[in-house]
């Protein structure tokens, strides 16, 4: 079962790109399913699976915990990464909602 | 509580291959006192759901020093501190071990493993424990912490004196552990004293200058953090590397995949951490009367949290006994879970990845020495006699 997952640590450019994408506003005029993601900071214990497996959505902060945590829209091309992060958090700290 | 005295994790063949026993315990005695001299009065939790509850409710399942006898006279910081005080110490320590910090040490780890491999590669055989898995993480850790690497053999003996003391009875064990603990305090206090006079570029110096909520750490705090690092840093990565290489030596298909596709190694590390669970269990003690799976447990009961069983529980995993480097779920709890999740996990992952990369680049084909019966130790699954040939 090949998954084609890539392993990398988010580089500085990636972190900036993620931050730029994390404007909490809701894109206008979307007609497809809208996926939103956030992290329960009280539950996150810094296992690091999310930024390992969803490197375009999360990166490690200076303490090794996932960042960013606030609710935001997941771009359609990153939906798979978002589901992967959800599935792999040992603390069930990632909250993913899909609406139409 | 189910009478589970017939189940034991202590026989050598179970320590070597615990999965069947884990399953029997999960199915028949999920909340139980197991057989074995170290188990008296301790209740073992083995199902993923129960293990997660123990990790995630520290107000019930406390990490108070009463949970385990490891020779210390004060609580280890932060392992044996419960919330809310736990958080402030962890806040000071997390940045030291964050992935960004750890990646700075990767070149040194790579250099050291290459040197260690150089020493054995041409002879066609080695004791992987003595020659690679023990010196690599312990040297790195002593360098990071600031303890003299020249005394590595002495420190390793002290660590083993706590984690696996040679003893015939529980009383003898407790005495040996206590005596060894005093020596560890003395060694740490000596170095902390020296660093208070003159700082170096190491963790102990950083801790001396660290502030927790505006207050400097006390000298005892620094020593108590050092004691925990000493036990954790000198043992767990060695055992993990040994478990992984022993598995790969016996599973040539999996080994060949790492040789052919080194980019799979990070995934292989996660999957072998799950399957082998080198730190097989964690200790807790109940702070209040509670109930698990309908079974009452009174306050003050020692709890053995069976990480290895949770990581192979078919209630939580599809095909848990298959080692699949492409497994979608990497939700394993080999580093524990909840507030006490392993502080050094990012260091451990980096060391394990780099060691497997370098080893398989230089020694792609290897197997266990003929007729070898691997001897795994209890609790933290070290393999002293991991003799390989190639």
Coordinates of C-alpha atoms in Angstrom, one line a residue:
Chain A
X1 CA 0.0 0.0 0.0
X2 CA 1.9 3.0 -1.2
X3 CA 0.8 6.3 0.2
X4 CA 3.4 8.6 -1.3
X5 CA 3.7 10.5 2.0
X6 CA 6.6 12.8 2.3
X7 CA 8.4 13.5 5.5
X8 CA 9.9 16.8 6.1
X9 CA 10.1 19.5 8.7
X10 CA 8.5 22.7 7.7
X11 CA 11.3 25.1 6.7
X12 CA 11.1 28.8 7.4
X13 CA 9.4 29.6 4.1
X14 CA 6.8 27.0 4.7
X15 CA 6.1 28.4 8.1
X16 CA 5.5 31.9 6.6
X17 CA 3.4 30.4 3.9
X18 CA 1.3 28.6 6.5
X19 CA 0.9 31.7 8.5
X20 CA -0.2 33.7 5.5
X21 CA -2.8 31.1 4.6
X22 CA -4.1 31.1 8.1
X23 CA -6.2 34.2 7.9
X24 CA -9.4 33.2 9.8
X25 CA -11.6 34.9 7.2
X26 CA -13.9 32.7 5.2
X27 CA -13.3 32.8 1.4
X28 CA -16.2 34.2 -0.5
X29 CA -18.1 32.5 -3.3
X30 CA -17.1 28.9 -2.4
X31 CA -19.5 26.4 -3.7
X32 CA -17.7 23.2 -2.7
X33 CA -17.4 21.6 0.7
X34 CA -15.7 23.9 3.2
X35 CA -13.3 22.3 5.6
X36 CA -12.2 24.0 8.7
X37 CA -9.5 22.9 11.1
X38 CA -8.4 23.9 14.6
X39 CA -6.4 22.6 17.5
X40 CA -7.5 22.2 21.1
X41 CA -4.4 23.7 22.7
X42 CA -5.4 22.2 26.1
X43 CA -5.2 18.7 24.6
X44 CA -2.1 19.1 22.4
X45 CA 1.0 17.6 24.1
X46 CA 3.5 18.1 21.3
X47 CA 3.6 14.6 19.9
X48 CA 4.5 16.2 16.6
X49 CA 2.6 13.9 14.3
X50 CA 0.6 16.7 12.7
X51 CA 3.6 18.7 11.5
X52 CA 5.3 15.6 10.4
X53 CA 2.4 14.3 8.3
X54 CA 0.7 17.6 7.4
X55 CA 3.7 19.9 6.8
X56 CA 1.8 22.4 4.7
X57 CA -0.7 22.9 7.4
X58 CA 1.3 22.8 10.6
X59 CA 4.8 23.5 11.9
X60 CA 6.5 23.1 15.2
X61 CA 6.6 26.2 17.4
X62 CA 9.7 26.9 19.5
X63 CA 8.5 24.5 22.2
X64 CA 7.8 21.7 19.7
X65 CA 4.0 22.0 19.9
X66 CA 1.9 22.4 16.8
X67 CA 1.2 25.8 15.3
X68 CA -1.0 27.5 14.2
X69 CA -3.9 26.4 16.4
X70 CA -6.7 28.8 15.6
X71 CA -9.7 27.9 13.4
X72 CA -9.1 28.4 9.7
X73 CA -10.2 27.2 6.3
X74 CA -8.3 24.3 4.8
X75 CA -7.5 24.9 1.1
X76 CA -9.0 22.1 -1.1
X77 CA -5.5 20.8 -2.1
X78 CA -4.6 20.3 1.5
X79 CA -7.7 18.3 2.5
X80 CA -5.8 15.0 2.5
X81 CA -3.2 16.5 4.8
X82 CA -5.9 17.8 7.2
X83 CA -7.5 14.3 7.4
X84 CA -4.1 12.7 8.0
X85 CA -3.4 15.1 10.8
X86 CA -6.8 14.4 12.3
X87 CA -6.3 10.7 12.1
X88 CA -2.8 10.7 13.6
X89 CA -3.2 12.9 16.6
X90 CA -2.8 10.6 19.7
X91 CA -4.6 13.1 21.9
X92 CA -7.5 13.7 19.5
X93 CA -6.6 17.4 19.8
X94 CA -7.3 18.2 16.1
X95 CA -10.9 19.3 15.3
X96 CA -11.9 19.1 11.6
X97 CA -15.3 20.2 10.4
X98 CA -16.7 19.8 6.9
X99 CA -19.7 21.7 5.7
X100 CA -21.3 22.3 2.4
Chain B
X1 CA -10.6 -7.4 39.8
X2 CA -10.0 -10.5 37.6
X3 CA -7.7 -13.1 39.1
X4 CA -5.0 -12.9 36.5
X5 CA -2.2 -14.5 38.4
X6 CA -1.6 -16.9 35.5
X7 CA -0.4 -14.1 33.2
X8 CA 3.2 -12.9 33.5
X9 CA 5.3 -10.6 31.4
X10 CA 8.5 -11.8 33.0
X11 CA 9.4 -15.2 31.3
X12 CA 12.3 -14.6 28.8
X13 CA 10.2 -15.8 25.8
X14 CA 7.4 -13.4 26.7
X15 CA 9.9 -10.5 27.1
X16 CA 11.2 -11.4 23.6
X17 CA 7.9 -11.7 22.0
X18 CA 5.1 -10.2 24.2
X19 CA 2.3 -9.7 21.7
X20 CA 0.4 -13.0 22.3
X21 CA 0.6 -12.4 26.1
X22 CA -0.5 -8.8 25.7
X23 CA -3.5 -10.0 23.7
X24 CA -4.5 -12.7 26.3
X25 CA -4.2 -10.1 29.1
X26 CA -6.3 -7.6 27.1
X27 CA -9.0 -10.1 26.3
X28 CA -9.2 -11.9 29.7
X29 CA -7.8 -9.6 32.3
X30 CA -7.7 -6.0 31.1
X31 CA -7.6 -4.6 34.7
X32 CA -5.6 -7.1 36.7
X33 CA -2.7 -7.9 39.0
X34 CA -0.3 -10.0 37.0
X35 CA 2.0 -12.7 38.2
X36 CA 5.7 -11.9 38.9
X37 CA 7.7 -10.6 41.8
X38 CA 7.7 -7.0 40.5
X39 CA 3.9 -7.0 40.2
X40 CA 2.8 -7.4 43.8
X41 CA 0.0 -5.0 44.5
X42 CA 0.2 -3.3 41.1
X43 CA -2.7 -3.2 38.8
X44 CA -2.0 -3.5 35.1
X45 CA -4.1 -1.7 32.4
X46 CA -3.7 -3.1 28.9
X47 CA -6.5 -1.9 26.6
X48 CA -5.8 1.2 24.5
X49 CA -8.9 3.0 25.8
X50 CA -7.9 2.4 29.5
X51 CA -4.3 3.3 28.9
X52 CA -5.3 6.6 27.3
X53 CA -7.5 7.4 30.2
X54 CA -4.7 6.8 32.7
X55 CA -2.4 9.0 30.7
X56 CA -5.0 11.8 30.2
X57 CA -6.4 12.0 33.7
X58 CA -3.4 12.8 35.9
X59 CA -5.8 13.9 38.7
X60 CA -6.8 10.3 39.1
X61 CA -3.7 8.4 37.8
X62 CA -0.9 10.4 39.5
X63 CA 2.8 10.3 38.7
X64 CA 3.6 10.8 42.4
X65 CA 7.0 9.2 43.3
X66 CA 5.1 6.4 45.1
X67 CA 4.3 5.0 41.7
X68 CA 7.8 3.5 41.2
X69 CA 11.0 2.8 43.1
X70 CA 13.9 4.4 41.2
X71 CA 16.2 5.5 43.9
X72 CA 15.3 9.2 44.2
X73 CA 14.7 11.0 47.5
X74 CA 12.9 13.9 45.9
X75 CA 10.4 13.8 43.0
X76 CA 12.0 13.7 39.6
X77 CA 11.2 17.0 37.7
X78 CA 8.9 17.1 35.7
X79 CA 8.1 13.4 35.5
X80 CA 6.9 12.9 39.0
X81 CA 5.2 16.3 39.4
X82 CA 1.5 16.4 38.8
X83 CA -0.4 19.4 37.3
X84 CA -0.6 22.3 37.9
X85 CA 3.1 22.6 38.9
X86 CA 4.1 20.2 36.1
X87 CA 3.2 22.7 33.4
X88 CA 5.6 25.5 34.5
X89 CA 8.6 23.1 34.6
X90 CA 7.6 21.6 31.3
X91 CA 7.3 25.1 29.8
X92 CA 11.0 25.8 30.8
X93 CA 12.2 22.4 29.4
X94 CA 10.2 22.0 26.2
X95 CA 12.2 24.6 24.2
X96 CA 15.5 22.7 25.0
X97 CA 14.1 19.6 23.3
X98 CA 12.0 21.1 20.5
X99 CA 12.6 19.8 16.9
X100 CA 14.4 22.9 15.8
X101 CA 17.0 22.6 18.6
X102 CA 17.4 18.9 18.0
X103 CA 18.1 19.3 14.3
X104 CA 21.1 21.4 15.3
X105 CA 22.7 18.2 16.8
X106 CA 22.0 16.0 13.8
X107 CA 25.5 16.5 12.2
X108 CA 27.2 15.5 15.5
X109 CA 25.0 12.4 15.8
X110 CA 25.8 11.5 12.2
X111 CA 29.6 11.9 12.8
X112 CA 29.5 9.8 15.9
X113 CA 27.5 6.9 14.4
X114 CA 29.9 6.9 11.4
X115 CA 32.9 6.6 13.7
X116 CA 31.2 3.8 15.6
X117 CA 30.4 1.9 12.4
X118 CA 34.0 2.4 11.1
X119 CA 35.2 0.4 14.1
X120 CA 33.2 -2.7 13.3
X121 CA 32.3 -2.6 9.6
X122 CA 35.3 -4.6 8.3
X123 CA 35.2 -7.3 11.0
X124 CA 31.9 -8.7 9.7
X125 CA 30.3 -9.0 13.1
X126 CA 29.6 -7.0 16.3
X127 CA 27.6 -6.9 19.5
X128 CA 25.2 -4.1 18.4
X129 CA 24.4 -3.3 22.0
X130 CA 28.0 -2.8 23.1
X131 CA 29.4 -1.3 19.9
X132 CA 26.7 0.9 18.6
X133 CA 23.4 1.2 20.4
X134 CA 24.8 2.0 23.9
X135 CA 27.7 4.3 23.0
X136 CA 25.7 6.4 20.5
X137 CA 22.9 7.9 22.6
X138 CA 24.8 7.9 25.8
X139 CA 27.7 9.9 24.3
X140 CA 25.3 12.4 22.7
X141 CA 23.3 12.8 25.9
X142 CA 26.3 13.3 28.2
X143 CA 27.6 15.9 25.8
X144 CA 24.2 17.7 25.7
X145 CA 23.6 17.5 29.4
X146 CA 27.2 18.5 30.3
X147 CA 28.4 15.4 32.2
X148 CA 31.9 14.3 31.4
X149 CA 31.9 11.8 28.5
X150 CA 35.1 10.3 29.9
X151 CA 33.0 8.8 32.7
X152 CA 30.5 7.2 30.4
X153 CA 31.1 3.6 31.7
X154 CA 30.6 4.7 35.3
X155 CA 27.4 6.5 34.4
X156 CA 26.0 3.6 32.4
X157 CA 26.7 1.2 35.3
X158 CA 24.8 3.7 37.6
X159 CA 21.9 3.8 35.2
X160 CA 21.7 0.0 35.0
X161 CA 21.9 -0.1 38.8
X162 CA 18.5 1.7 38.9
X163 CA 16.7 0.3 35.9
X164 CA 17.8 -3.3 36.0
X165 CA 19.6 -4.1 39.3
X166 CA 20.8 -7.7 39.7
X167 CA 18.8 -8.8 42.7
X168 CA 17.2 -11.9 43.9
X169 CA 14.4 -10.3 46.0
X170 CA 12.4 -7.1 46.1
X171 CA 14.2 -6.1 49.3
X172 CA 17.6 -6.5 47.8
X173 CA 16.5 -4.7 44.7
X174 CA 15.2 -1.7 46.7
X175 CA 18.4 -1.5 48.7
X176 CA 20.6 -1.6 45.6
X177 CA 18.4 1.0 43.8
X178 CA 18.6 3.3 46.9
X179 CA 22.4 3.0 47.1
X180 CA 22.8 3.7 43.4
X181 CA 20.5 6.7 43.6
X182 CA 22.8 8.3 46.2
X183 CA 25.7 7.9 43.8
X184 CA 23.8 9.6 41.0
X185 CA 22.9 12.5 43.2
X186 CA 26.6 12.8 44.2
X187 CA 27.7 12.8 40.5
X188 CA 25.1 15.4 39.5
X189 CA 25.8 17.6 42.5
X190 CA 29.5 17.7 41.7
X191 CA 28.9 18.8 38.1
X192 CA 26.1 21.3 39.0
X193 CA 28.4 22.8 41.6
X194 CA 31.1 23.3 38.9
X195 CA 28.6 24.8 36.5
X196 CA 27.3 27.3 39.1
X197 CA 30.9 28.5 39.4
X198 CA 31.5 28.5 35.6
X199 CA 28.9 28.0 32.9
X200 CA 29.5 25.9 29.8
X201 CA 27.5 25.4 26.6
X202 CA 25.3 22.6 28.0
X203 CA 21.8 21.9 29.4
X204 CA 22.9 22.0 33.1
X205 CA 24.2 25.5 32.6
X206 CA 21.1 26.5 30.7
X207 CA 19.0 25.1 33.6
X208 CA 21.0 27.0 36.2
X209 CA 20.1 30.2 34.4
X210 CA 16.5 29.2 33.5
X211 CA 13.6 31.0 35.0
X212 CA 10.2 29.4 35.8
X213 CA 7.5 32.1 36.3
X214 CA 10.1 34.7 37.0
X215 CA 11.9 32.6 39.6
X216 CA 15.3 30.8 39.0
X217 CA 15.2 27.1 39.4
X218 CA 16.7 26.0 42.7
X219 CA 19.9 23.9 42.8
X220 CA 17.8 20.9 43.9
X221 CA 15.4 21.5 40.9
X222 CA 18.4 21.4 38.5
X223 CA 19.7 18.2 40.2
X224 CA 16.2 16.6 40.1
X225 CA 15.8 17.4 36.4
X226 CA 19.3 16.0 35.8
X227 CA 18.4 12.7 37.6
X228 CA 15.5 12.2 35.3
X229 CA 17.5 13.0 32.2
X230 CA 20.2 10.6 33.5
X231 CA 17.8 7.7 33.6
X232 CA 15.8 8.6 30.5
X233 CA 18.7 9.8 28.3
X234 CA 21.1 6.9 28.9
X235 CA 18.7 4.0 28.3
X236 CA 15.6 4.5 26.2
X237 CA 17.2 5.3 22.8
X238 CA 19.6 2.4 23.2
X239 CA 16.8 0.0 23.8
X240 CA 14.7 1.4 20.9
X241 CA 17.6 1.1 18.5
X242 CA 18.3 -2.5 19.6
X243 CA 14.6 -3.5 19.3
X244 CA 14.5 -2.0 15.8
X245 CA 17.7 -3.6 14.6
X246 CA 16.8 -7.0 16.1
X247 CA 13.5 -6.8 14.2
X248 CA 15.2 -5.9 11.0
X249 CA 17.8 -8.6 11.4
X250 CA 15.0 -11.2 11.5
X251 CA 12.8 -9.6 8.8
X252 CA 14.9 -9.3 5.7
X253 CA 12.1 -8.0 3.5
X254 CA 11.6 -5.0 5.8
X255 CA 15.3 -4.5 6.1
X256 CA 15.8 -4.5 2.3
X257 CA 13.1 -1.9 1.9
X258 CA 15.1 0.5 4.2
X259 CA 18.2 -0.2 2.1
X260 CA 16.4 0.4 -1.2
X261 CA 14.3 3.4 0.0
X262 CA 16.0 5.2 2.8
X263 CA 13.2 7.9 2.6
X264 CA 10.9 5.3 4.3
X265 CA 13.1 5.3 7.4
X266 CA 11.1 8.0 9.3
X267 CA 7.9 6.0 8.8
X268 CA 9.7 2.7 9.7
X269 CA 10.9 4.4 12.9
X270 CA 7.3 5.3 13.9
X271 CA 5.9 1.8 13.0
X272 CA 8.6 -0.1 14.8
X273 CA 8.2 2.2 17.8
X274 CA 4.5 1.1 17.8
X275 CA 5.1 -2.6 17.3
X276 CA 8.1 -3.0 19.5
X277 CA 7.1 -0.4 22.1
X278 CA 10.7 -0.4 23.6
X279 CA 9.4 1.4 26.7
X280 CA 6.8 -1.3 27.4
X281 CA 5.1 0.3 30.4
X282 CA 4.7 3.4 32.5
X283 CA 4.0 3.7 36.2
X284 CA 1.2 5.6 37.9
X285 CA -0.5 5.6 41.3
X286 CA -4.2 6.3 41.9
X287 CA -4.8 9.5 43.8
X288 CA -8.5 8.7 44.5
X289 CA -10.8 5.7 44.5
X290 CA -11.7 5.0 40.9
X291 CA -13.1 2.4 38.5
X292 CA -11.7 1.1 35.2
X293 CA -13.9 -1.1 33.0
X294 CA -16.3 -1.7 35.9
X295 CA -13.4 -2.8 38.2
X296 CA -13.0 -0.7 41.4
X297 CA -9.5 0.4 42.2
X298 CA -8.8 2.1 45.6
X299 CA -6.7 5.2 46.1
X300 CA -3.0 4.5 46.5
X301 CA -2.8 1.5 44.2
X302 CA 0.2 1.3 41.9
X303 CA -0.8 1.1 38.3
X304 CA 1.3 -0.4 35.4
X305 CA 0.2 1.2 32.2
X306 CA 1.0 -1.3 29.4
X307 CA 2.1 0.9 26.5
X308 CA 3.1 -2.1 24.4
X309 CA -0.3 -3.6 24.7
X310 CA -2.2 -0.4 23.9
X311 CA 0.0 0.0 20.7
X312 CA -1.1 -3.5 19.5
X313 CA -4.7 -3.5 20.7
X314 CA -7.0 -4.7 17.9
X315 CA -9.7 -2.5 19.4
X316 CA -7.7 0.5 18.3
X317 CA -5.6 -0.8 15.3
X318 CA -6.3 -2.7 12.1
X319 CA -4.0 -5.7 11.8
X320 CA -1.9 -4.6 14.8
X321 CA 0.5 -7.6 14.6
X322 CA 1.6 -6.7 11.1
X323 CA 4.6 -4.4 10.7
X324 CA 3.6 -2.1 7.9
X325 CA 5.9 0.8 7.2
X326 CA 3.1 2.4 5.1
X327 CA 0.6 2.1 7.8
X328 CA -1.7 5.2 7.6
X329 CA -2.1 5.6 11.3
X330 CA 0.9 6.8 13.3
X331 CA -1.2 7.4 16.4
X332 CA 1.0 5.1 18.6
X333 CA 1.8 6.1 22.1
X334 CA 5.4 4.7 22.3
X335 CA 6.4 8.0 23.9
X336 CA 3.4 7.9 26.3
X337 CA 0.6 10.5 26.1
X338 CA -1.0 13.2 28.1
X339 CA 1.0 15.8 30.0
X340 CA 4.0 13.6 30.7
X341 CA 4.5 12.6 27.1
X342 CA 8.2 12.0 26.5
X343 CA 10.2 15.3 26.6
X344 CA 13.0 13.8 24.6
X345 CA 10.9 12.3 21.8
X346 CA 12.3 14.7 19.1
X347 CA 15.9 13.9 20.1
X348 CA 15.0 10.1 20.1
X349 CA 13.4 10.3 16.6
X350 CA 16.4 12.1 15.2
X351 CA 18.9 9.7 16.6
X352 CA 17.0 6.7 15.6
X353 CA 16.5 8.0 12.0
X354 CA 20.1 9.0 11.6
X355 CA 21.4 5.7 13.1
X356 CA 19.3 3.6 10.8
X357 CA 20.2 5.7 7.7
X358 CA 23.9 5.4 8.4
X359 CA 23.8 1.7 9.5
X360 CA 21.9 0.5 6.4
X361 CA 24.1 2.6 4.0
X362 CA 27.2 0.8 5.4
X363 CA 25.9 -2.6 6.5
X364 CA 22.9 -3.4 4.3
X365 CA 22.8 -7.1 4.9
X366 CA 23.1 -8.5 8.4
X367 CA 21.5 -11.2 10.5
X368 CA 21.5 -12.5 14.1
X369 CA 24.5 -14.7 15.0
X370 CA 23.7 -18.4 14.5
X371 CA 21.7 -20.0 17.3
X372 CA 21.3 -16.6 19.2
X373 CA 18.4 -16.4 21.6
X374 CA 17.9 -12.7 22.2
X375 CA 17.6 -11.6 25.9
X376 CA 15.2 -8.7 26.4
X377 CA 15.2 -6.9 29.8
X378 CA 11.9 -6.1 31.5
X379 CA 10.2 -2.8 31.3
X380 CA 12.7 -1.0 29.0
X381 CA 13.4 -3.6 26.4
X382 CA 17.2 -3.6 26.2
X383 CA 18.9 -6.5 24.4
X384 CA 22.4 -7.0 25.8
X385 CA 23.4 -9.9 23.6
X386 CA 22.4 -8.5 20.2
X387 CA 25.2 -10.2 18.2
X388 CA 25.0 -9.5 14.5
X389 CA 27.0 -11.0 11.6
X390 CA 27.2 -9.8 8.0

